[in-house]
RNA sequence: GUGGGCGUGCCGGAGUGGUCAAACGGGACAGACUCAAGAUCUGUUGGCUCAGUGCCUACCUAGGUUCGAAUCCUAGCGCCCACACCA
């Protein structure tokens, strides 16, 4: 019957969209006594092909949240804009022989229309477009400010050049050696003067502040950490012909194993190292390298050539040959590395290939294996004794070998244990009777030997040592060594003590101290590898062949060797980053011009701030893919404002990632023509409380926007350190075939067609209910039909609504739903929220509900299905917009878990009875009547009429103690709590 | 190689120590309504057993911890993503 009432969803949606807009309910306003909430989805590039369902998915996730927050009384800022500079528009313009501006603005108009049709709660009055001079003026302003502070600089650098785009690409734009837009185009290397932003000045902060971003997905944080790539090591100075060359290493402990140096084949000063005899060979080598494409370089064998020069080892003074290699990264560290073939696999291969010396300086301790076994044996013995006597000392450390008492390296293992004071003598007896020597030395005034003991036994030349510490518990219940009550080192927190089983024996250990007692993970594993001569040993160990440092462990040796270098002024501790400076020059038209001019007498001159923006010319012809600015005299020719002479304008434009690195700030004051933004406003709305976007920006945009925010903070414009508190990656919507939605696959789903057929609300509901929003999902016609069915059911019910009463079951369900849905939305588990709503509606249909309570349900539904909810709301006589109403509050008093339990047993009973009925019917009998026997106190849970309705058979319920009950087979004897007895006839 | 994630019933996907043979949706099957189809409603959907509430086998595989594991630990297999000659 529902079919006749075909609903014109498109009309209904348009109606409410218009009303929302004219009432301006989604305008963001600063209010003093309400909390603000800034929610943002990454602004899109307005592609010419328009918006597909994948975009809708993305925006719906934000929209649900924005609506939820608004209904919860927050001042919500939820803006939208367009990332409208960029290559595709320019390419399209070339093709269509028109101007990218026209093309872009058409696309924006189209995109906006489509977005509005989704019913998103944006404040459109703050819309921004990055290609507008009012906007990119501030890109240029930021550039000038960076230039002033030395953060924008020019450098000749090898850059990635795509022949198809005819432009330089940033590292992020190179995918497997190919252009990110042209999978078939190899990227070539060219050397050009380029503008860079010194993001590396912020590397340390960008790295360390990641720890504060606990609202970000772990994966993104990990990716950024990895990308920034902080590593601490040592910078070692090698002298070559009296000139200093610094080399970065994280393995200073292998310094004595250096048998050659390798400088990057891309190093700018490379030729100064090459001796005349080697010059020809080197040049041939370099020529050969250049003929190899970027991609193949990665796959290439390590290759190199001798430069002819020798360096002086900073500690031994030995002569070390300097090589040129293809495997050294030119712009990491100093572009030169030390070759330690014995302990680095790459160096090893290189040395084998060119017959260079391999000098081993690290050895593993052969005795360690045996040592471990021995120690474990002793430890087991100790534990057995403890278990037998009901003692449980706490193991806080040990199983480590170390240098003892300043003596030269000697095999030694120790175990630190914490014991109770009253066990002191007990353990003394044990150790002594097991052949341990009490090793407490007199004369150490710092220690009270009645509360500390040190038992050592020598077995096969190895010292096994138990350090016994008497401890007490402090106020917090933590364990503290008597002697060092105030020192953290000997305080063990009680929550770090865990009980584990070790070879069947119980033992308390301190988690924090990292004692590895898991049988699968003992020390043997760590020393399994040994130096075979077939490959390098890259692990740590004990130093040999290292002059005065022999016998030290790697970790200690690193410190000592660095200190030794430092004393001789030939090295120092250093922190290196993988992060490179941000190359922002693009040899393209459609971007913000870099505000710089070149004057023959003044050099590089920044444009005056008052002359901003440097506008892109509008009446310019596009004929080829090359930047037309270069040949556009009116743009290029300019007078130097310093000296008045003729000068040239920079024709490169800025990377579009500049635009997006601060756009979120502009939303807070998008119409300001005097300033980039009013600090007061930015500080009010920022930081973004909730930012939504794709994972692909993890090491691009999401680093840049942090960088620029920090920079603007340092200019004094902002009072916070990070742009976004919480970041969320939405999943990707695939086509019905499970493949990425793309025109070439022909699997693109358009919102328009979906809206017409099922309504946008059904689509929204479907998108968020398939899975949690961070998962990739496939579009499914069946799936949306399911959602549409639900929407229709709700509409039918509400449109024909007859006032009812909310009974206790209904009240319980409704209030529990309110509670759950609120929590689920807050935690972005929209799928579960929708399920709760569905379940709740099922109960509404069964039980009936009061008008006011139904409205509460509609409110919750409205964040997912705003249009139909408005329609229902108005039909139910709701005031104003449901979208502007207050989120319902759960009345905890009405939530009664007992009811739910009762319901569960009711359902179970229904199931049981059905089972019996089935059996009866399978025997050819027809069930006429069902008798149910329940415990007297459960009588209220089983309603005869309801049961009868569910079963389709007339049903009678008796209490077991009812003397008048009809029970010919004595089934009432089977009754248990929550389980009724059943008789069918 | 490094870092991160994941492996659940026919499918999508909930579920992180007992209340789990596993939410919810989809599909399939059966029934009701209908001349019929669609829509809608009801039920079934691991196996066995059966006047019931019982048993067995199950959450990639193998072990382990636990009174108890889809859930925790270890190892293995498989899949996905990102970075990748970073010294």
PDB file of N, CA and C in Angstrom, chain A residues 704-762:
ATOM      1  N   UNK A 704      52.339  20.215   6.401  1.00  0.00           N
ATOM      2  CA  UNK A 704      52.450  21.631   6.033  1.00  0.00           C
ATOM      3  C   UNK A 704      51.548  22.511   6.877  1.00  0.00           C
ATOM      4  N   UNK A 705      50.318  22.059   7.118  1.00  0.00           N
ATOM      5  CA  UNK A 705      49.413  22.941   7.869  1.00  0.00           C
ATOM      6  C   UNK A 705      49.855  23.089   9.317  1.00  0.00           C
ATOM      7  N   UNK A 706      50.549  22.083   9.811  1.00  0.00           N
ATOM      8  CA  UNK A 706      51.098  22.223  11.161  1.00  0.00           C
ATOM      9  C   UNK A 706      52.253  23.221  11.154  1.00  0.00           C
ATOM     10  N   UNK A 707      53.065  23.108  10.131  1.00  0.00           N
ATOM     11  CA  UNK A 707      54.229  24.001   9.984  1.00  0.00           C
ATOM     12  C   UNK A 707      53.783  25.466   9.888  1.00  0.00           C
ATOM     13  N   UNK A 708      52.843  25.742   8.999  1.00  0.00           N
ATOM     14  CA  UNK A 708      52.435  27.131   8.789  1.00  0.00           C
ATOM     15  C   UNK A 708      51.743  27.678  10.038  1.00  0.00           C
ATOM     16  N   UNK A 709      50.971  26.826  10.702  1.00  0.00           N
ATOM     17  CA  UNK A 709      50.345  27.270  11.947  1.00  0.00           C
ATOM     18  C   UNK A 709      51.401  27.693  12.962  1.00  0.00           C
ATOM     19  N   UNK A 710      52.426  26.888  13.084  1.00  0.00           N
ATOM     20  CA  UNK A 710      53.491  27.214  14.034  1.00  0.00           C
ATOM     21  C   UNK A 710      54.214  28.487  13.638  1.00  0.00           C
ATOM     22  N   UNK A 711      54.380  28.653  12.334  1.00  0.00           N
ATOM     23  CA  UNK A 711      55.036  29.865  11.862  1.00  0.00           C
ATOM     24  C   UNK A 711      54.204  31.096  12.196  1.00  0.00           C
ATOM     25  N   UNK A 712      52.897  31.024  11.945  1.00  0.00           N
ATOM     26  CA  UNK A 712      52.032  32.172  12.235  1.00  0.00           C
ATOM     27  C   UNK A 712      51.951  32.426  13.741  1.00  0.00           C
ATOM     28  N   UNK A 713      52.064  31.375  14.491  1.00  0.00           N
ATOM     29  CA  UNK A 713      52.143  31.536  15.946  1.00  0.00           C
ATOM     30  C   UNK A 713      53.400  32.335  16.299  1.00  0.00           C
ATOM     31  N   UNK A 714      54.508  31.985  15.660  1.00  0.00           N
ATOM     32  CA  UNK A 714      55.755  32.676  15.957  1.00  0.00           C
ATOM     33  C   UNK A 714      55.744  34.121  15.485  1.00  0.00           C
ATOM     34  N   UNK A 715      54.850  34.427  14.532  1.00  0.00           N
ATOM     35  CA  UNK A 715      54.685  35.829  14.141  1.00  0.00           C
ATOM     36  C   UNK A 715      53.855  36.576  15.178  1.00  0.00           C
ATOM     37  N   UNK A 716      53.289  35.835  16.109  1.00  0.00           N
ATOM     38  CA  UNK A 716      52.475  36.459  17.147  1.00  0.00           C
ATOM     39  C   UNK A 716      51.005  36.527  16.810  1.00  0.00           C
ATOM     40  N   UNK A 717      50.602  35.864  15.732  1.00  0.00           N
ATOM     41  CA  UNK A 717      49.203  35.964  15.326  1.00  0.00           C
ATOM     42  C   UNK A 717      48.312  34.941  16.008  1.00  0.00           C
ATOM     43  N   UNK A 718      48.894  33.839  16.441  1.00  0.00           N
ATOM     44  CA  UNK A 718      48.086  32.764  17.006  1.00  0.00           C
ATOM     45  C   UNK A 718      48.594  32.382  18.385  1.00  0.00           C
ATOM     46  N   UNK A 719      47.669  31.898  19.179  1.00  0.00           N
ATOM     47  CA  UNK A 719      48.038  31.566  20.556  1.00  0.00           C
ATOM     48  C   UNK A 719      48.041  30.074  20.820  1.00  0.00           C
ATOM     49  N   UNK A 720      48.102  29.288  19.780  1.00  0.00           N
ATOM     50  CA  UNK A 720      48.080  27.841  20.003  1.00  0.00           C
ATOM     51  C   UNK A 720      49.142  27.216  19.115  1.00  0.00           C
ATOM     52  N   UNK A 721      49.449  25.972  19.371  1.00  0.00           N
ATOM     53  CA  UNK A 721      50.584  25.346  18.697  1.00  0.00           C
ATOM     54  C   UNK A 721      50.214  24.402  17.562  1.00  0.00           C
ATOM     55  N   UNK A 722      49.046  23.823  17.662  1.00  0.00           N
ATOM     56  CA  UNK A 722      48.674  22.827  16.670  1.00  0.00           C
ATOM     57  C   UNK A 722      47.330  23.189  16.047  1.00  0.00           C
ATOM     58  N   UNK A 723      47.199  23.032  14.739  1.00  0.00           N
ATOM     59  CA  UNK A 723      45.962  23.444  14.084  1.00  0.00           C
ATOM     60  C   UNK A 723      44.757  22.556  14.367  1.00  0.00           C
ATOM     61  N   UNK A 724      44.964  21.282  14.588  1.00  0.00           N
ATOM     62  CA  UNK A 724      43.798  20.408  14.729  1.00  0.00           C
ATOM     63  C   UNK A 724      43.968  19.453  15.902  1.00  0.00           C
ATOM     64  N   UNK A 725      42.982  19.440  16.760  1.00  0.00           N
ATOM     65  CA  UNK A 725      43.057  18.595  17.949  1.00  0.00           C
ATOM     66  C   UNK A 725      42.742  17.145  17.638  1.00  0.00           C
ATOM     67  N   UNK A 726      41.733  16.983  16.794  1.00  0.00           N
ATOM     68  CA  UNK A 726      41.314  15.622  16.491  1.00  0.00           C
ATOM     69  C   UNK A 726      41.277  15.512  14.978  1.00  0.00           C
ATOM     70  N   UNK A 727      41.828  14.431  14.493  1.00  0.00           N
ATOM     71  CA  UNK A 727      41.812  14.238  13.046  1.00  0.00           C
ATOM     72  C   UNK A 727      41.271  12.856  12.760  1.00  0.00           C
ATOM     73  N   UNK A 728      40.484  12.788  11.730  1.00  0.00           N
ATOM     74  CA  UNK A 728      39.837  11.523  11.418  1.00  0.00           C
ATOM     75  C   UNK A 728      39.974  11.219   9.927  1.00  0.00           C
ATOM     76  N   UNK A 729      40.378   9.996   9.642  1.00  0.00           N
ATOM     77  CA  UNK A 729      40.464   9.537   8.256  1.00  0.00           C
ATOM     78  C   UNK A 729      39.205   8.818   7.897  1.00  0.00           C
ATOM     79  N   UNK A 730      38.464   9.332   6.967  1.00  0.00           N
ATOM     80  CA  UNK A 730      37.305   8.544   6.566  1.00  0.00           C
ATOM     81  C   UNK A 730      37.759   7.483   5.585  1.00  0.00           C
ATOM     82  N   UNK A 731      36.985   6.423   5.502  1.00  0.00           N
ATOM     83  CA  UNK A 731      37.307   5.381   4.544  1.00  0.00           C
ATOM     84  C   UNK A 731      36.948   5.840   3.140  1.00  0.00           C
ATOM     85  N   UNK A 732      37.269   5.000   2.184  1.00  0.00           N
ATOM     86  CA  UNK A 732      36.951   5.381   0.815  1.00  0.00           C
ATOM     87  C   UNK A 732      35.731   4.605   0.336  1.00  0.00           C
ATOM     88  N   UNK A 733      34.893   5.313  -0.396  1.00  0.00           N
ATOM     89  CA  UNK A 733      33.731   4.644  -0.960  1.00  0.00           C
ATOM     90  C   UNK A 733      34.110   4.099  -2.331  1.00  0.00           C
ATOM     91  N   UNK A 734      33.993   2.815  -2.486  1.00  0.00           N
ATOM     92  CA  UNK A 734      34.261   2.202  -3.786  1.00  0.00           C
ATOM     93  C   UNK A 734      32.973   2.043  -4.567  1.00  0.00           C
ATOM     94  N   UNK A 735      33.127   1.733  -5.824  1.00  0.00           N
ATOM     95  CA  UNK A 735      31.963   1.450  -6.649  1.00  0.00           C
ATOM     96  C   UNK A 735      31.352   0.113  -6.266  1.00  0.00           C
ATOM     97  N   UNK A 736      30.209  -0.211  -6.854  1.00  0.00           N
ATOM     98  CA  UNK A 736      29.546  -1.480  -6.527  1.00  0.00           C
ATOM     99  C   UNK A 736      30.443  -2.680  -6.835  1.00  0.00           C
ATOM    100  N   UNK A 737      31.396  -2.501  -7.746  1.00  0.00           N
ATOM    101  CA  UNK A 737      32.284  -3.598  -8.121  1.00  0.00           C
ATOM    102  C   UNK A 737      33.475  -3.716  -7.185  1.00  0.00           C
ATOM    103  N   UNK A 738      33.509  -2.866  -6.163  1.00  0.00           N
ATOM    104  CA  UNK A 738      34.605  -2.939  -5.207  1.00  0.00           C
ATOM    105  C   UNK A 738      35.848  -2.195  -5.655  1.00  0.00           C
ATOM    106  N   UNK A 739      35.780  -1.597  -6.840  1.00  0.00           N
ATOM    107  CA  UNK A 739      36.946  -0.852  -7.306  1.00  0.00           C
ATOM    108  C   UNK A 739      36.765   0.622  -7.001  1.00  0.00           C
ATOM    109  N   UNK A 740      37.885   1.318  -7.039  1.00  0.00           N
ATOM    110  CA  UNK A 740      37.865   2.744  -6.802  1.00  0.00           C
ATOM    111  C   UNK A 740      36.877   3.414  -7.756  1.00  0.00           C
ATOM    112  N   UNK A 741      36.094   4.343  -7.249  1.00  0.00           N
ATOM    113  CA  UNK A 741      35.115   4.999  -8.109  1.00  0.00           C
ATOM    114  C   UNK A 741      35.840   5.864  -9.131  1.00  0.00           C
ATOM    115  N   UNK A 742      35.635   5.540 -10.376  1.00  0.00           N
ATOM    116  CA  UNK A 742      36.362   6.285 -11.396  1.00  0.00           C
ATOM    117  C   UNK A 742      35.625   6.197 -12.722  1.00  0.00           C
ATOM    118  N   UNK A 743      35.731   7.292 -13.446  1.00  0.00           N
ATOM    119  CA  UNK A 743      35.036   7.320 -14.730  1.00  0.00           C
ATOM    120  C   UNK A 743      35.500   6.193 -15.638  1.00  0.00           C
ATOM    121  N   UNK A 744      36.809   5.887 -15.549  1.00  0.00           N
ATOM    122  CA  UNK A 744      37.335   4.885 -16.472  1.00  0.00           C
ATOM    123  C   UNK A 744      36.789   3.488 -16.174  1.00  0.00           C
ATOM    124  N   UNK A 745      36.398   3.244 -14.931  1.00  0.00           N
ATOM    125  CA  UNK A 745      35.784   1.956 -14.618  1.00  0.00           C
ATOM    126  C   UNK A 745      34.274   1.977 -14.871  1.00  0.00           C
ATOM    127  N   UNK A 746      33.757   3.178 -15.053  1.00  0.00           N
ATOM    128  CA  UNK A 746      32.322   3.295 -15.272  1.00  0.00           C
ATOM    129  C   UNK A 746      31.499   2.896 -14.060  1.00  0.00           C
ATOM    130  N   UNK A 747      32.068   3.093 -12.861  1.00  0.00           N
ATOM    131  CA  UNK A 747      31.339   2.670 -11.666  1.00  0.00           C
ATOM    132  C   UNK A 747      31.015   3.845 -10.753  1.00  0.00           C
ATOM    133  N   UNK A 748      30.943   5.017 -11.366  1.00  0.00           N
ATOM    134  CA  UNK A 748      30.705   6.214 -10.562  1.00  0.00           C
ATOM    135  C   UNK A 748      29.223   6.325 -10.217  1.00  0.00           C
ATOM    136  N   UNK A 749      28.955   6.540  -8.954  1.00  0.00           N
ATOM    137  CA  UNK A 749      27.576   6.729  -8.508  1.00  0.00           C
ATOM    138  C   UNK A 749      27.361   8.222  -8.267  1.00  0.00           C
ATOM    139  N   UNK A 750      26.345   8.752  -8.890  1.00  0.00           N
ATOM    140  CA  UNK A 750      26.083  10.177  -8.735  1.00  0.00           C
ATOM    141  C   UNK A 750      24.971  10.414  -7.717  1.00  0.00           C
ATOM    142  N   UNK A 751      25.201  11.363  -6.831  1.00  0.00           N
ATOM    143  CA  UNK A 751      24.193  11.644  -5.802  1.00  0.00           C
ATOM    144  C   UNK A 751      22.843  12.039  -6.410  1.00  0.00           C
ATOM    145  N   UNK A 752      22.894  12.727  -7.529  1.00  0.00           N
ATOM    146  CA  UNK A 752      21.637  13.185  -8.123  1.00  0.00           C
ATOM    147  C   UNK A 752      20.703  12.024  -8.410  1.00  0.00           C
ATOM    148  N   UNK A 753      21.271  10.991  -9.032  1.00  0.00           N
ATOM    149  CA  UNK A 753      20.398   9.884  -9.416  1.00  0.00           C
ATOM    150  C   UNK A 753      19.923   9.115  -8.187  1.00  0.00           C
ATOM    151  N   UNK A 754      20.800   9.014  -7.195  1.00  0.00           N
ATOM    152  CA  UNK A 754      20.418   8.319  -5.971  1.00  0.00           C
ATOM    153  C   UNK A 754      19.312   9.091  -5.258  1.00  0.00           C
ATOM    154  N   UNK A 755      19.503  10.396  -5.199  1.00  0.00           N
ATOM    155  CA  UNK A 755      18.539  11.243  -4.506  1.00  0.00           C
ATOM    156  C   UNK A 755      17.166  11.110  -5.124  1.00  0.00           C
ATOM    157  N   UNK A 756      17.139  11.061  -6.448  1.00  0.00           N
ATOM    158  CA  UNK A 756      15.871  10.984  -7.157  1.00  0.00           C
ATOM    159  C   UNK A 756      15.140   9.691  -6.813  1.00  0.00           C
ATOM    160  N   UNK A 757      15.913   8.611  -6.760  1.00  0.00           N
ATOM    161  CA  UNK A 757      15.298   7.310  -6.578  1.00  0.00           C
ATOM    162  C   UNK A 757      14.959   7.009  -5.123  1.00  0.00           C
ATOM    163  N   UNK A 758      15.923   7.269  -4.247  1.00  0.00           N
ATOM    164  CA  UNK A 758      15.738   6.861  -2.851  1.00  0.00           C
ATOM    165  C   UNK A 758      15.692   8.026  -1.878  1.00  0.00           C
ATOM    166  N   UNK A 759      16.139   9.172  -2.327  1.00  0.00           N
ATOM    167  CA  UNK A 759      16.266  10.299  -1.416  1.00  0.00           C
ATOM    168  C   UNK A 759      17.667  10.342  -0.840  1.00  0.00           C
ATOM    169  N   UNK A 760      18.141  11.552  -0.657  1.00  0.00           N
ATOM    170  CA  UNK A 760      19.493  11.751  -0.143  1.00  0.00           C
ATOM    171  C   UNK A 760      19.625  11.182   1.270  1.00  0.00           C
ATOM    172  N   UNK A 761      18.559  11.280   2.030  1.00  0.00           N
ATOM    173  CA  UNK A 761      18.629  10.808   3.414  1.00  0.00           C
ATOM    174  C   UNK A 761      18.888   9.310   3.485  1.00  0.00           C
ATOM    175  N   UNK A 762      18.243   8.575   2.603  1.00  0.00           N
ATOM    176  CA  UNK A 762      18.491   7.137   2.586  1.00  0.00           C
ATOM    177  C   UNK A 762      19.948   6.876   2.254  1.00  0.00           C
TER     178      UNK A 762
END
